[in-house]
Amino acid sequence: MQTTPKITKDISFEEFQSEILSDYKIAMTSRECSLLGRREVLTGKAKFGIFGDGKEVPQLAWAKVFKNGDFRSGYYRDQTFMMAIGELSIQQFFAGLYGDPDINHDPMSAGRQMGGHFGTHSLDEKGEWKNLLQQKNSSADISPTAGQMPRLLGLAQASKIYRNVKGIDSTKFSNKGNEVAWGTIGNASTSEGLFFETINAAGVLQVPMVISIWDDEYGISVHAKHQTTKESISEILKGFQRDEQNKGYEILKVKGWDYVALVETYQRASKIAREEHVPVMIHVVELTQPQGHSTSGSHERYKSKERLDWEIERDCIRKMRDWMISNGISTEFELDTIDKNIKKNVREGKKAAWDAYQSPLKEEQQEAFQLITNLANSSANKVFIEHVITELSHIAEPVRKDIASAVRRSLRYVISENSVQKDATNAWIDAYLERIQPKYSSHLFSQSKKSALYIKEVLPTYDASAEDVDGRLVLRDNFDVIFNKHPEALIFGEDTGAIGDVNQGLEGLQEKYGELRVADVGIREATIMGQGIGMAMRGLRPIAEIQYLDYILYALQIMSDDLATLHYRTHGKQKAPVIVRTRGHRLEGIWHSGSQLGGILNLIRGIHVLVPRNMTKAAGFYNTLLECDEPALVVECLNGYRLKEKLPTNLGEFKTPIGVVETVKKGNDITLVSYGSTLRLVEQAAKELQEVGIDAEVIDVQSLLPFDLNHDIVQSVAKTNRLMIIDEDVPGGASAFILNEILSTQNAYQYLDSQPKTLTARPHRPAYGTDGDYFSKPSVEDIFENVYAMMHEVSPDKYPKLR
C-alpha cells in the first residue's frame, strides 16, 4: 500500500488526518450495522438481511468524488457509500431492515423493499421535481441481479443529451452535462446478459458512466471459476479498452483494501468520465464478505479454512486500520476508543429504530385490545372472544397482521348479535383497514396533479377539405409537432433514425431534429428500455421504441421489475415517465404474432397499457402522455400505417383519454368488446350481422391498463344483456382480464341473460402467412358465427341454426 495519496487540493496534515479518521468512523459504523443487523434477523426482529460488509473502504473512495447532481444505480451492498454521502443514518438503516412503512423512518422505500436497497427523493410531497443538482442522487435499487445496469445507461446518457441538445430547460437536472452516473455490481452478476448488453451500449454511446465491480470471488456460494472466463471480468473485457484509434472504455483495476490507491483510482475515473464523457470500468479486487452472502446461509459451508483466514487478513477495514497506525495517522488506543463509541452509537440507533417502528403498533394493539374486550363483555359468546383477547395480549412485538386478524376474527362470534360494541368494532376495523392499506398499496401510479387520469380528452379537428392520408403521416406530423413543442422529448430505437422507423412514422425527423433526438440504436431491447428509464428519471421525456410487440419480451424483465415498480417502491419519491412505443396486432408467424398482451399486462402493473385502433388515436395518446408523469406502453396497429385517415388540424393538441372506452357502433342485441386491429374485424362482422337482424353494439377498449374507469361497458351490457369479448391473444390472456374486469369489477353479471363468451386466438402462435393468421386468430366469419350461435340459443326460431 502506498503511504501518501495524491490529494486534489492542498490541505494540512491535521485536515488530512481528520478526513481519514472521519472515513474510518463511517466504515466502522457501516460494519457494525452489518454485524448487528445480522443478529436482528437471526433473533426474528427482521425478516432478511443482506449487507455491505467487506466493501466499506472502496465505497469511501467513491463517495469522495460523487458530486451533487450525480446519480447512483447500484446493488444491495452499497450501504457504506450511502452513509458517506449523508443519505443513510444508523436509525434509517435499521428502519429499512425492520420494514417500517413510515417514509419518515425508512426514506428508502417505506418498508416496501428489503434492507440494502437504497434511493433518494427526486420528488417533493406534491410529486414535483426537486432540484436534483442540489443533492446527491441514487436511483432506487432492485433485487434482480444486473437489473440496475440498463437504467444506469440511461442515467449516463441524460448527461450527454443535456450537454449537446439545445433548448432544454435543465435548471433542476443538469449543469451542462457534467454529471456522472455511477453503477455498482457484484463480480458474479457480471455473468448476466444485462451486464454485457449495457457495457457494449455504453461503449457505443460514449456516455459518462463509471461502473464499479465489487469482486470478492463468489456469487452466493459459487466461485468465480464457475462464473467468469479466466476468473476475471477486467481480463476478458480488455478489448473494450480505448486507444488512440478507437473509442471505448478506460478500464482500471485496484485492490479493495488499498485506501490510497482507491482514492486515486476514483479521482481518475471521475475526471475521465466527467470531462471527456468516456465510460470507465473499475474492477475492485481482493474484497471480502465477512458474513457471507446474506442471512439465508453461512459462508463457512462453502469456503475453505484457508479462504476464511485469507478474508480475515485482507479485511479492508483491518488493512486501513493497520495503514493508519503505521503512518502515524492514529494509534491503536484511539481507534479502539472510536470502535467502542461506534458500537454504542449503533446499538442506540438500532433501539431508536425499533422503538419508532413498534410505538404505533403497540398503540394500535391497545386500541384493538380494548375494543375486543368491550365486545366480549357485551356478548353471549364472551368465552370464545376471550381466547382472541388472550392471544393478542401475549404478543410482545405485534405486527399489523396480528391486530387486524384479532379484530376480524372476534367479529365472527357476534354475527347474530346487535350491540353498540359490535357497531364500534365494525367501524374501527373498517377505518383501520382504510387507513393502513395505503401504507402497503399506494403510489402504484402517480397521485400528483399530473396523473394521466386528469388529462381531459381533446378531440381532433378537421378542415372541411381534410384529405385522407396514410395513417403513418398522422403519426409523423404529430411527432413533428411534439419534438418542436417539447425540446426535452426524444425517440430512439431500431431503425428509428435514418429511415424514420420501419413504417416511416418518423420519416425525415432525424434530419430535422438531429441524431441525438431521433436516434438509431443497436439490437438490444433491454438497454433501449434502460435508456428510457434513466433519462426519464433525470427530467427528459424519452420515447423508447421497441420495433415489434414480440420484442418486448427481451425487455420485459426491466419493464416489470424496474419501471413498473419504481413509483411504488419509492413511495412516490421517484418517477420515470417513459413512453414505450411499439407495434403489433395481427402480425404473421410464430415470432411476429404480436399477441402477448395477456402476459404483458399482468407483468407490468404500474405502467399504462394503451391499444389504439388507428394512428389518430395513437397520436392522441402520445399527446396525452407528454402532459402526464406516468410510464406507458403504446401498441400501434402494424397493419394500420397504410390505411387512410383524415389529417387533423390540431396536431400535437388533440388528446386520447386514458382509461376510457369508446362506443364505435350503437346496438341493442349484444355487446361486442375488442381493441386494436381486431376491432376492425369486429366492426365488419357487426355490419354483416345487421344483415341477418342482429344489432350489435361495438366497444373499443382503447386502454387495457387502466380499464374502463367510467364503467361504460356495464351500461352497454345492461341494455343488451349479452356480452362477447373478441381478442387475438391466447385463451385466458387479455380476454380473461377484460372479462374479469367487466364481471367482477363492474358487476355486469347481474344484467346477463346469456353466458358471457370470449373469442380468442388458438392456444398456439400462428403459422406464417395470411392463412396462418386466418386459422389461428379470430376471423370475421368466426365472430359472425359465434355471435349468431349466441342469438340462436336465445331465439332459435328467429335465428335458425347456421350450420
XYZ file of C-alpha atoms in Angstrom, residues 152-492:
341
model
C -27.520 3.137 -15.432
C -27.026 3.574 -19.172
C -29.951 5.983 -19.380
C -28.839 7.964 -16.357
C -25.471 8.481 -18.054
C -26.955 9.239 -21.457
C -29.020 12.066 -19.953
C -25.774 13.983 -19.339
C -24.848 13.585 -22.992
C -28.252 14.877 -24.083
C -28.106 17.851 -21.729
C -24.590 18.702 -22.913
C -25.336 18.528 -26.625
C -29.019 19.312 -27.236
C -30.017 22.957 -27.203
C -33.220 24.411 -25.818
C -33.913 22.049 -22.922
C -34.696 23.597 -19.555
C -32.070 21.797 -17.472
C -32.362 24.048 -14.405
C -33.170 21.226 -11.991
C -31.407 18.412 -13.801
C -28.019 19.175 -15.288
C -25.112 21.574 -15.303
C -24.049 21.354 -18.952
C -23.977 17.559 -18.778
C -21.193 17.423 -16.189
C -22.895 14.745 -14.091
C -21.632 11.175 -13.870
C -23.785 8.078 -13.485
C -22.123 5.640 -11.110
C -23.024 1.957 -11.120
C -22.101 -0.956 -8.902
C -22.409 -4.672 -9.410
C -21.048 -7.846 -7.845
C -18.484 -9.779 -9.831
C -20.746 -12.815 -10.203
C -23.600 -10.727 -11.619
C -21.379 -9.656 -14.497
C -22.278 -13.068 -15.924
C -25.765 -11.752 -16.649
C -26.640 -10.744 -20.187
C -27.894 -7.372 -18.972
C -24.371 -6.509 -17.858
C -22.797 -7.302 -21.215
C -25.571 -5.583 -23.150
C -25.146 -2.420 -21.095
C -21.360 -2.434 -21.263
C -21.482 -2.706 -25.039
C -24.141 0.020 -25.366
C -22.265 2.477 -23.138
C -19.109 1.950 -25.160
C -21.002 2.705 -28.359
C -22.784 5.749 -26.943
C -19.710 7.119 -25.103
C -21.554 8.314 -22.021
C -20.215 9.460 -18.620
C -20.715 6.193 -16.763
C -18.463 4.622 -14.149
C -19.168 1.018 -13.184
C -17.575 -0.428 -10.044
C -17.338 -4.207 -9.914
C -17.030 -5.428 -6.330
C -15.062 -8.665 -6.664
C -14.962 -10.987 -3.658
C -14.605 -14.065 -5.912
C -18.014 -15.535 -5.031
C -21.590 -15.310 -6.244
C -23.555 -16.605 -3.260
C -21.715 -19.921 -2.847
C -20.392 -20.245 -6.392
C -16.743 -19.391 -7.012
C -15.586 -17.138 -9.853
C -14.123 -20.105 -11.724
C -17.721 -21.154 -12.432
C -18.823 -17.609 -13.234
C -16.260 -15.871 -15.423
C -13.803 -16.910 -18.116
C -10.260 -16.522 -16.747
C -11.905 -15.721 -13.394
C -11.504 -12.002 -14.152
C -14.052 -9.719 -15.759
C -11.483 -6.983 -16.464
C -9.239 -9.519 -18.153
C -11.879 -10.717 -20.594
C -13.116 -7.177 -21.308
C -9.683 -5.853 -22.316
C -10.951 -5.441 -25.846
C -13.149 -2.584 -24.639
C -10.088 -0.578 -23.576
C -9.877 2.636 -25.599
C -6.752 3.535 -27.543
C -5.594 6.320 -29.848
C -7.503 4.913 -32.815
C -10.649 3.595 -31.148
C -13.202 4.824 -28.665
C -14.063 2.535 -25.799
C -13.623 2.290 -22.064
C -10.981 3.245 -19.600
C -10.527 0.046 -17.589
C -8.958 0.344 -14.138
C -8.112 -2.336 -11.604
C -7.456 -1.731 -7.924
C -7.238 -3.704 -4.680
C -10.268 -3.179 -2.488
C -8.257 -2.850 0.729
C -5.770 -0.251 -0.539
C -7.255 3.027 0.689
C -4.720 5.295 -1.024
C -4.857 3.531 -4.389
C -8.647 3.505 -4.236
C -8.821 7.273 -3.655
C -6.513 7.927 -6.601
C -8.345 5.462 -8.856
C -11.744 7.015 -8.209
C -10.382 10.522 -8.706
C -9.017 9.459 -12.060
C -12.237 7.728 -13.071
C -14.316 10.750 -12.140
C -12.141 13.120 -14.165
C -12.238 10.956 -17.292
C -15.994 10.346 -17.216
C -16.977 13.854 -16.167
C -14.755 15.811 -18.542
C -14.381 13.505 -21.536
C -17.728 11.653 -21.408
C -15.924 8.352 -21.647
C -17.238 5.293 -19.758
C -14.954 3.837 -17.095
C -14.876 0.377 -15.563
C -13.254 -0.100 -12.148
C -12.551 -3.707 -11.209
C -12.161 -3.703 -7.419
C -10.470 -6.962 -6.474
C -9.415 -8.803 -3.301
C -12.576 -7.863 -1.462
C -14.092 -9.983 1.282
C -17.557 -10.861 2.522
C -17.156 -11.348 6.292
C -20.682 -12.631 6.921
C -21.235 -14.452 3.666
C -23.842 -13.612 1.060
C -26.844 -12.981 3.316
C -28.655 -14.185 6.424
C -30.062 -17.113 4.434
C -26.875 -19.119 4.902
C -23.363 -19.358 6.288
C -20.279 -18.985 4.093
C -18.422 -21.463 6.287
C -20.370 -24.104 4.337
C -18.634 -23.339 1.057
C -15.365 -21.522 1.823
C -12.236 -23.354 2.869
C -10.397 -22.582 6.099
C -7.598 -21.097 4.042
C -10.009 -18.758 2.257
C -11.680 -17.729 5.520
C -8.280 -16.994 7.077
C -7.307 -15.003 3.978
C -10.504 -12.940 4.264
C -9.720 -12.062 7.873
C -6.225 -10.954 6.890
C -7.423 -8.995 3.825
C -10.432 -7.378 5.500
C -10.433 -3.841 4.081
C -11.124 -2.110 7.402
C -8.381 -4.080 9.130
C -5.933 -3.140 6.365
C -6.977 0.509 6.574
C -6.546 0.455 10.331
C -3.042 -1.054 10.046
C -2.104 1.604 7.490
C -3.379 4.420 9.714
C -1.310 3.181 12.660
C 1.852 2.525 10.668
C 1.719 6.008 9.116
C 1.082 7.852 12.362
C -2.419 8.947 11.439
C -3.842 7.356 14.589
C -2.971 4.990 17.403
C -4.363 1.617 18.299
C -5.751 3.045 21.538
C -7.504 5.889 19.746
C -9.014 3.553 17.171
C -10.155 1.127 19.886
C -11.890 4.032 21.609
C -13.557 5.025 18.325
C -14.688 1.428 17.787
C -16.181 1.262 21.271
C -18.125 4.503 20.798
C -19.390 3.395 17.401
C -20.708 0.119 18.829
C -22.619 2.149 21.394
C -23.981 4.533 18.758
C -25.138 1.701 16.545
C -26.889 -0.063 19.415
C -28.658 3.173 20.312
C -29.636 3.802 16.701
C -30.964 0.272 16.397
C -33.047 0.689 19.554
C -34.396 4.033 18.363
C -35.430 2.481 15.037
C -37.141 -0.445 16.749
C -38.971 1.802 19.206
C -40.127 4.103 16.412
C -41.349 1.095 14.449
C -43.125 -0.538 17.386
C -44.637 2.555 19.006
C -47.639 2.994 16.661
C -48.170 -0.762 16.555
C -48.422 -1.009 20.324
C -50.908 1.858 20.339
C -52.992 0.112 17.692
C -52.693 -3.147 19.650
C -54.002 -1.447 22.762
C -56.922 0.096 20.874
C -57.828 -3.285 19.433
C -57.472 -4.962 22.825
C -59.893 -2.515 24.419
C -62.401 -2.834 21.579
C -62.411 -6.627 21.685
C -62.658 -6.603 25.476
C -65.715 -4.370 25.295
C -67.157 -6.616 22.592
C -66.596 -9.709 24.730
C -68.260 -8.168 27.770
C -71.377 -7.446 25.726
C -71.581 -10.832 24.009
C -73.115 -14.173 24.845
C -70.004 -15.692 23.262
C -67.642 -13.967 25.664
C -65.656 -17.099 26.420
C -64.716 -17.569 22.759
C -63.762 -13.936 22.215
C -61.581 -14.049 25.323
C -59.360 -16.605 23.580
C -58.693 -13.995 20.879
C -58.030 -11.368 23.566
C -55.518 -13.626 25.289
C -53.666 -14.320 22.052
C -53.452 -10.632 21.223
C -52.310 -9.586 24.687
C -49.483 -12.142 24.679
C -47.885 -10.692 21.548
C -44.986 -8.609 22.866
C -43.895 -7.271 19.493
C -47.011 -7.017 17.327
C -47.336 -6.507 13.614
C -50.442 -5.148 11.951
C -51.441 -8.577 10.729
C -51.848 -9.663 14.369
C -54.015 -6.655 15.186
C -56.297 -6.764 12.153
C -56.667 -10.545 12.346
C -57.673 -10.460 16.005
C -60.380 -7.846 15.482
C -61.787 -9.513 12.380
C -61.878 -12.957 14.000
C -63.620 -11.595 17.087
C -66.484 -10.280 14.964
C -67.288 -13.802 13.803
C -68.622 -14.606 17.279
C -71.219 -11.824 17.222
C -72.665 -12.372 13.752
C -76.191 -12.808 15.132
C -75.902 -10.166 17.840
C -76.651 -6.452 17.829
C -74.858 -4.098 20.172
C -73.186 -0.724 20.396
C -69.896 -2.538 20.971
C -70.296 -4.551 17.779
C -71.011 -1.384 15.788
C -67.958 0.305 17.298
C -65.737 -2.671 16.468
C -67.006 -2.834 12.899
C -66.468 0.885 12.446
C -62.951 0.663 13.899
C -61.766 -2.186 11.675
C -63.238 -0.544 8.563
C -61.457 2.718 9.364
C -58.273 0.840 10.314
C -58.068 -1.059 7.035
C -58.838 2.083 5.049
C -56.075 3.948 6.872
C -53.456 1.189 6.904
C -53.898 -0.400 3.466
C -52.347 2.579 1.591
C -49.141 2.120 3.582
C -48.628 -1.026 1.544
C -50.528 -0.245 -1.673
C -50.239 3.449 -2.557
C -48.371 5.047 -5.445
C -48.624 2.270 -7.989
C -49.462 5.183 -10.253
C -48.945 8.894 -9.830
C -51.007 10.654 -7.190
C -49.932 14.082 -8.404
C -51.890 16.602 -10.448
C -50.023 15.291 -13.488
C -51.654 11.871 -13.301
C -52.821 10.719 -16.716
C -56.332 10.418 -15.315
C -56.563 14.191 -15.007
C -55.790 14.785 -18.686
C -59.076 15.526 -20.443
C -59.963 14.397 -23.926
C -59.398 16.863 -26.742
C -60.992 15.741 -29.994
C -59.134 16.059 -33.275
C -60.439 18.820 -35.507
C -60.624 18.787 -39.279
C -60.972 21.212 -42.123
C -63.906 20.721 -44.420
C -61.387 19.764 -47.070
C -59.346 17.451 -44.830
C -57.545 14.949 -47.002
C -57.320 11.231 -46.463
C -53.710 10.255 -45.842
C -51.822 7.137 -44.787
C -52.123 6.673 -41.035
C -48.348 6.890 -40.711
C -48.485 10.527 -41.849
C -50.797 11.412 -38.981
C -48.191 9.956 -36.638
C -45.258 11.554 -38.406
C -46.736 15.035 -38.500
C -47.867 14.724 -34.885
C -44.364 13.657 -33.795
C -43.004 16.648 -35.695
C -45.165 18.962 -33.591
C -44.218 17.080 -30.409
C -40.466 17.458 -30.960
C -40.873 21.123 -31.806
C -43.097 21.742 -28.782
C -41.139 19.634 -26.272
C -37.352 20.102 -26.619
C -36.875 17.561 -23.818
C -38.619 14.866 -25.909
C -36.549 12.357 -27.878
C -37.075 8.983 -29.509
C -34.709 6.092 -30.169
